Short mmCIF file of C-alpha atoms and ligand atoms in Angstrom, two decimals:
data_model
loop_
_atom_site.label_atom_id
_atom_site.label_comp_id
_atom_site.label_asym_id
_atom_site.label_seq_id
_atom_site.Cartn_x
_atom_site.Cartn_y
_atom_site.Cartn_z
CA UNK A 1 -20.70 179.92 167.75
CA UNK A 2 -20.41 183.48 166.29
CA UNK A 3 -20.44 186.58 168.51
CA UNK A 4 -23.94 187.96 169.38
CA UNK A 5 -24.33 191.62 168.32
CA UNK A 6 -27.17 193.63 169.88
CA UNK A 7 -28.47 196.49 168.09
CA UNK A 8 -30.49 199.34 169.52
CA UNK A 9 -32.40 201.76 167.75
CA UNK A 10 -34.78 204.61 169.21
CA UNK A 11 -37.64 204.38 166.74
CA UNK A 12 -39.39 201.69 164.72
CA UNK A 13 -37.90 203.16 161.45
CA UNK A 14 -34.44 202.59 162.73
CA UNK A 15 -34.84 198.92 163.48
CA UNK A 16 -37.71 197.52 161.41
CA UNK A 17 -35.45 197.05 158.32
CA UNK A 18 -33.08 194.89 160.22
CA UNK A 19 -35.65 192.86 161.89
CA UNK A 20 -37.17 192.43 158.33
CA UNK A 21 -33.73 191.01 157.21
CA UNK A 22 -33.52 188.56 160.15
CA UNK A 23 -33.88 184.79 159.90
CA UNK A 24 -34.57 182.29 162.81
CA UNK A 25 -36.43 184.93 164.72
CA UNK A 26 -37.30 184.56 168.37
CA UNK A 27 -39.22 187.39 169.80
CA UNK A 28 -39.59 188.21 173.51
CA UNK A 29 -40.71 191.21 175.73
CA UNK A 30 -38.69 192.30 178.73
CA UNK A 31 -39.18 195.60 180.70
CA UNK A 32 -41.97 196.36 178.05
CA UNK A 33 -39.34 196.25 175.25
CA UNK A 34 -39.64 193.83 172.36
CA UNK A 35 -36.25 192.09 171.72
CA UNK A 36 -35.87 190.02 168.35
CA UNK A 37 -32.94 187.47 168.33
CA UNK A 38 -31.96 185.90 165.17
CA UNK A 39 -29.60 186.00 162.34
CA UNK A 40 -28.49 188.74 160.14
CA UNK A 41 -26.24 187.68 157.16
CA UNK A 42 -25.99 184.40 158.91
CA UNK A 43 -24.66 186.06 162.17
CA UNK A 44 -26.25 186.13 165.62
CA UNK A 45 -27.91 189.36 166.44
CA UNK A 46 -30.59 190.80 168.83
CA UNK A 47 -32.47 193.79 167.96
CA UNK A 48 -34.56 196.22 170.06
CA UNK A 49 -36.40 199.44 169.70
CA UNK A 50 -35.74 201.32 172.97
CA UNK A 51 -37.92 204.43 172.43
CA UNK A 52 -36.81 208.06 172.58
CA UNK A 53 -34.43 209.40 175.37
CA UNK A 54 -31.69 208.44 177.67
CA UNK A 55 -33.82 206.62 180.16
CA UNK A 56 -35.54 204.27 177.65
CA UNK A 57 -32.09 203.78 176.11
CA UNK A 58 -30.44 202.83 179.36
CA UNK A 59 -33.09 200.59 180.31
CA UNK A 60 -33.02 198.71 176.88
CA UNK A 61 -29.24 198.35 177.01
CA UNK A 62 -29.26 197.00 180.64
CA UNK A 63 -31.99 194.53 179.88
CA UNK A 64 -30.38 193.44 176.77
CA UNK A 65 -27.11 192.84 178.71
CA UNK A 66 -28.82 190.83 181.47
CA UNK A 67 -31.04 188.81 179.25
CA UNK A 68 -28.82 188.16 176.20
CA UNK A 69 -25.34 188.88 177.03
CA UNK A 70 -24.34 190.37 173.87
CA UNK A 71 -20.53 190.50 172.98
CA UNK A 72 -21.08 193.99 171.42
CA UNK A 73 -23.81 196.55 171.40
CA UNK A 74 -24.33 198.98 168.49
CA UNK A 75 -26.69 202.08 168.65
CA UNK A 76 -27.74 203.20 165.20
CA UNK A 77 -30.05 205.67 163.73
CA UNK A 78 -30.15 209.40 162.97
CA UNK A 79 -28.75 212.46 164.35
CA UNK A 80 -28.58 216.20 164.06
CA UNK A 81 -25.40 217.65 162.76
CA UNK A 82 -23.15 220.01 164.94
CA UNK A 83 -20.57 220.65 162.19
CA UNK A 84 -20.20 222.00 158.57
CA UNK A 85 -18.26 218.75 157.97
CA UNK A 86 -21.32 216.65 158.17
CA UNK A 87 -24.39 217.34 156.00
CA UNK A 88 -27.77 215.64 155.67
CA UNK A 89 -27.33 211.76 154.72
CA UNK A 90 -23.70 211.69 155.87
CA UNK A 91 -22.55 209.20 158.46
CA UNK A 92 -21.25 209.90 161.87
CA UNK A 93 -19.28 207.26 163.64
CA UNK A 94 -18.85 207.81 167.38
CA UNK A 95 -15.24 207.52 168.69
CA UNK A 96 -16.56 208.62 172.05
CA UNK A 97 -19.81 209.76 173.63
CA UNK A 98 -20.86 212.33 176.13
CA UNK A 99 -24.10 213.58 177.76
CA UNK A 100 -24.38 217.16 177.13
CA UNK A 101 -27.14 217.65 179.60
CA UNK A 102 -25.23 216.04 182.52
CA UNK A 103 -24.39 219.04 184.52
CA UNK A 104 -23.08 219.30 188.11
CA UNK A 105 -21.06 222.38 187.43
CA UNK A 106 -22.98 224.38 190.00
CA UNK A 107 -21.08 222.28 192.77
CA UNK A 108 -17.67 222.60 191.05
CA UNK A 109 -17.58 219.71 188.42
CA UNK A 110 -16.63 220.05 184.87
CA UNK A 111 -19.83 220.03 182.65
CA UNK A 112 -20.64 216.58 181.30
CA UNK A 113 -18.91 214.85 184.29
CA UNK A 114 -20.67 211.38 185.11
CA UNK A 115 -20.24 211.13 188.82
CA UNK A 116 -19.62 207.71 190.24
CA UNK A 117 -17.54 206.64 187.08
CA UNK A 118 -15.78 210.13 187.24
CA UNK A 119 -15.81 210.37 183.34
CA UNK A 120 -17.06 213.12 180.85
CA UNK A 121 -16.40 211.03 177.80
CA UNK A 122 -16.79 207.27 177.15
CA UNK A 123 -14.86 205.62 174.41
CA UNK A 124 -16.31 203.50 171.89
CA UNK A 125 -14.63 200.17 170.91
CA UNK A 126 -12.04 201.01 168.40
CA UNK A 127 -12.55 197.86 166.24
CA UNK A 128 -16.40 198.27 166.21
CA UNK A 129 -15.95 202.02 165.32
CA UNK A 130 -13.47 201.01 162.49
CA UNK A 131 -15.93 198.45 161.08
CA UNK A 132 -18.87 200.76 161.25
CA UNK A 133 -16.74 203.33 159.23
CA UNK A 134 -15.86 200.76 156.69
CA UNK A 135 -19.47 199.90 156.40
CA UNK A 136 -20.61 203.25 156.02
CA UNK A 137 -18.18 204.02 153.47
CA UNK A 138 -19.01 200.74 151.70
CA UNK A 139 -22.57 201.80 151.33
CA UNK A 140 -21.41 205.08 149.73
CA UNK A 141 -21.79 207.48 152.46
CA UNK A 142 -19.66 210.40 153.48
CA UNK A 143 -18.35 209.43 156.75
CA UNK A 144 -16.75 211.45 159.59
CA UNK A 145 -15.63 209.95 162.97
CA UNK A 146 -15.85 212.06 166.20
CA UNK A 147 -17.65 212.68 169.49
CA UNK A 148 -21.25 212.10 169.75
CA UNK A 149 -23.17 214.29 172.18
CA UNK A 150 -26.50 212.90 173.69
CA UNK A 151 -29.10 214.52 175.84
CA UNK A 152 -32.86 214.48 176.50
CA UNK A 153 -33.58 217.29 174.11
CA UNK A 154 -34.17 217.42 170.37
CA UNK A 155 -31.54 220.13 169.47
CA UNK A 156 -32.81 222.71 167.09
CA UNK A 157 -31.48 226.16 168.25
CA UNK A 158 -28.29 227.27 166.78
CA UNK A 159 -26.84 228.69 170.06
CA UNK A 160 -27.50 225.36 171.67
CA UNK A 161 -25.81 223.52 168.86
CA UNK A 162 -22.79 225.80 169.30
CA UNK A 163 -22.64 225.30 172.84
CA UNK A 164 -22.53 221.56 172.49
CA UNK A 165 -20.10 221.65 169.84
CA UNK A 166 -17.72 224.10 171.64
CA UNK A 167 -18.11 222.59 175.00
CA UNK A 168 -17.47 218.96 173.95
CA UNK A 169 -16.03 219.05 170.67
CA UNK A 170 -19.10 216.92 169.30
CA UNK A 171 -19.95 216.42 165.67
CA UNK A 172 -23.51 215.20 165.96
CA UNK A 173 -26.24 215.14 168.65
CA UNK A 174 -29.12 212.68 169.47
CA UNK A 175 -30.74 211.36 172.46
CA UNK A 176 -29.65 207.84 173.39
CA UNK A 177 -26.01 206.81 172.49
CA UNK A 178 -24.44 208.42 175.53
CA UNK A 179 -26.69 206.58 177.97
CA UNK A 180 -26.18 203.40 176.05
CA UNK A 181 -22.38 203.96 176.22
CA UNK A 182 -22.65 204.60 179.93
CA UNK A 183 -24.46 201.42 180.54
CA UNK A 184 -22.10 199.39 178.30
CA UNK A 185 -19.04 201.13 180.09
CA UNK A 186 -20.45 200.01 183.53
CA UNK A 187 -21.07 196.33 182.25
CA UNK A 188 -17.79 196.06 180.28
CA UNK A 189 -19.46 195.64 177.05
CA UNK A 190 -17.82 197.04 173.80
CA UNK A 191 -20.14 199.32 172.07
CA UNK A 192 -20.33 201.47 169.03
CA UNK A 193 -22.63 204.27 167.49
CA UNK A 194 -23.66 204.99 163.95
CA UNK A 195 -25.89 207.73 163.12
CA UNK A 196 -27.00 209.07 159.76
CA UNK A 197 -27.56 212.94 159.79
CA UNK A 198 -31.26 213.75 159.39
CA UNK A 199 -31.12 217.47 160.27
CA UNK A 200 -28.95 220.49 160.00
CA UNK A 201 -29.77 224.29 160.04
CA UNK A 202 -33.26 223.43 158.95
CA UNK A 203 -33.91 221.49 162.27
CA UNK A 204 -37.51 220.23 162.68
CA UNK A 205 -38.08 220.80 158.94
CA UNK A 206 -35.16 218.88 157.71
CA UNK A 207 -35.92 216.09 160.32
CA UNK A 208 -39.54 215.79 158.89
CA UNK A 209 -38.10 215.66 155.31
CA UNK A 210 -35.00 213.40 155.77
CA UNK A 211 -35.44 211.14 158.75
CA UNK A 212 -37.06 208.18 156.83
CA UNK A 213 -34.14 208.08 154.31
CA UNK A 214 -31.67 208.71 156.87
CA UNK A 215 -32.78 205.87 158.84
CA UNK A 216 -32.89 203.68 155.78
CA UNK A 217 -29.14 204.47 155.42
CA UNK A 218 -28.33 203.65 158.97
CA UNK A 219 -30.09 200.18 158.29
CA UNK A 220 -27.87 199.69 155.15
CA UNK A 221 -24.84 200.44 157.15
CA UNK A 222 -25.66 198.13 159.96
CA UNK A 223 -26.43 195.35 157.47
CA UNK A 224 -23.08 196.00 155.89
CA UNK A 225 -21.47 195.72 159.20
CA UNK A 226 -22.88 192.30 159.68
CA UNK A 227 -21.55 191.32 156.20
CA UNK A 228 -17.97 192.40 157.03
CA UNK A 229 -17.44 191.66 160.62
CA UNK A 230 -16.17 188.30 161.86
N1 ADE B 1 -32.19 213.18 166.48
C1 ADE B 1 -32.20 213.59 165.27
N2 ADE B 1 -31.77 214.79 165.02
C2 ADE B 1 -31.67 215.27 166.38
C3 ADE B 1 -31.43 216.48 167.03
N3 ADE B 1 -31.27 217.55 166.28
N4 ADE B 1 -31.31 216.51 168.30
C4 ADE B 1 -31.64 215.36 169.06
N5 ADE B 1 -31.89 214.22 168.59
C5 ADE B 1 -32.01 214.17 167.31
#
């Protein structure tokens, strides 16, 4: 039996193309989240749309782990860029994730520290990150690997972007990957994140213009991942 890969996206446009590509589908609802299990490129997969933000993302990852015991979880979708090295429609592969809005610095901790596990950064699985990089390159996307920053905020403001980039060395920002990473870390499940850039300096305007295409490219990348991994 092949490994089971879990895929989590925040929005329908980030998962529907994967569900369409699945065969042998079995749909179930847990915690009010629809999970679709089946095969992508003949390999076992379970796909779910978690909804936007860290709480929904964490609920989805934990529920997926308890109900399906995936061997790997991948979070895929779109993100905002925090660096001139990444433009709209480029791919950002996470080497590690951080939660930029986790902040107990008022009581002496470094910003970003997750109390309890005593970590600021959570490492992605190296092999998953390598395969995601290979996949995004293979579908023709310029690809940069680095730190992904998550928080419960659509980051549009230039100063806020600079703060996140400088404080955490992050290359892109979104709202779920850090939470999924934390859940995977606690449950000892290898994970990876691939995000296609939907917005840069144009923020909300860029997002409105490019999200759909960026989401399509994230789906292409994940499909390619299924083709190449074994
Ligand atoms: N997802 C896509 N773009 C984003 C941004 N700028 N901030 C947070 N999440 C995003």
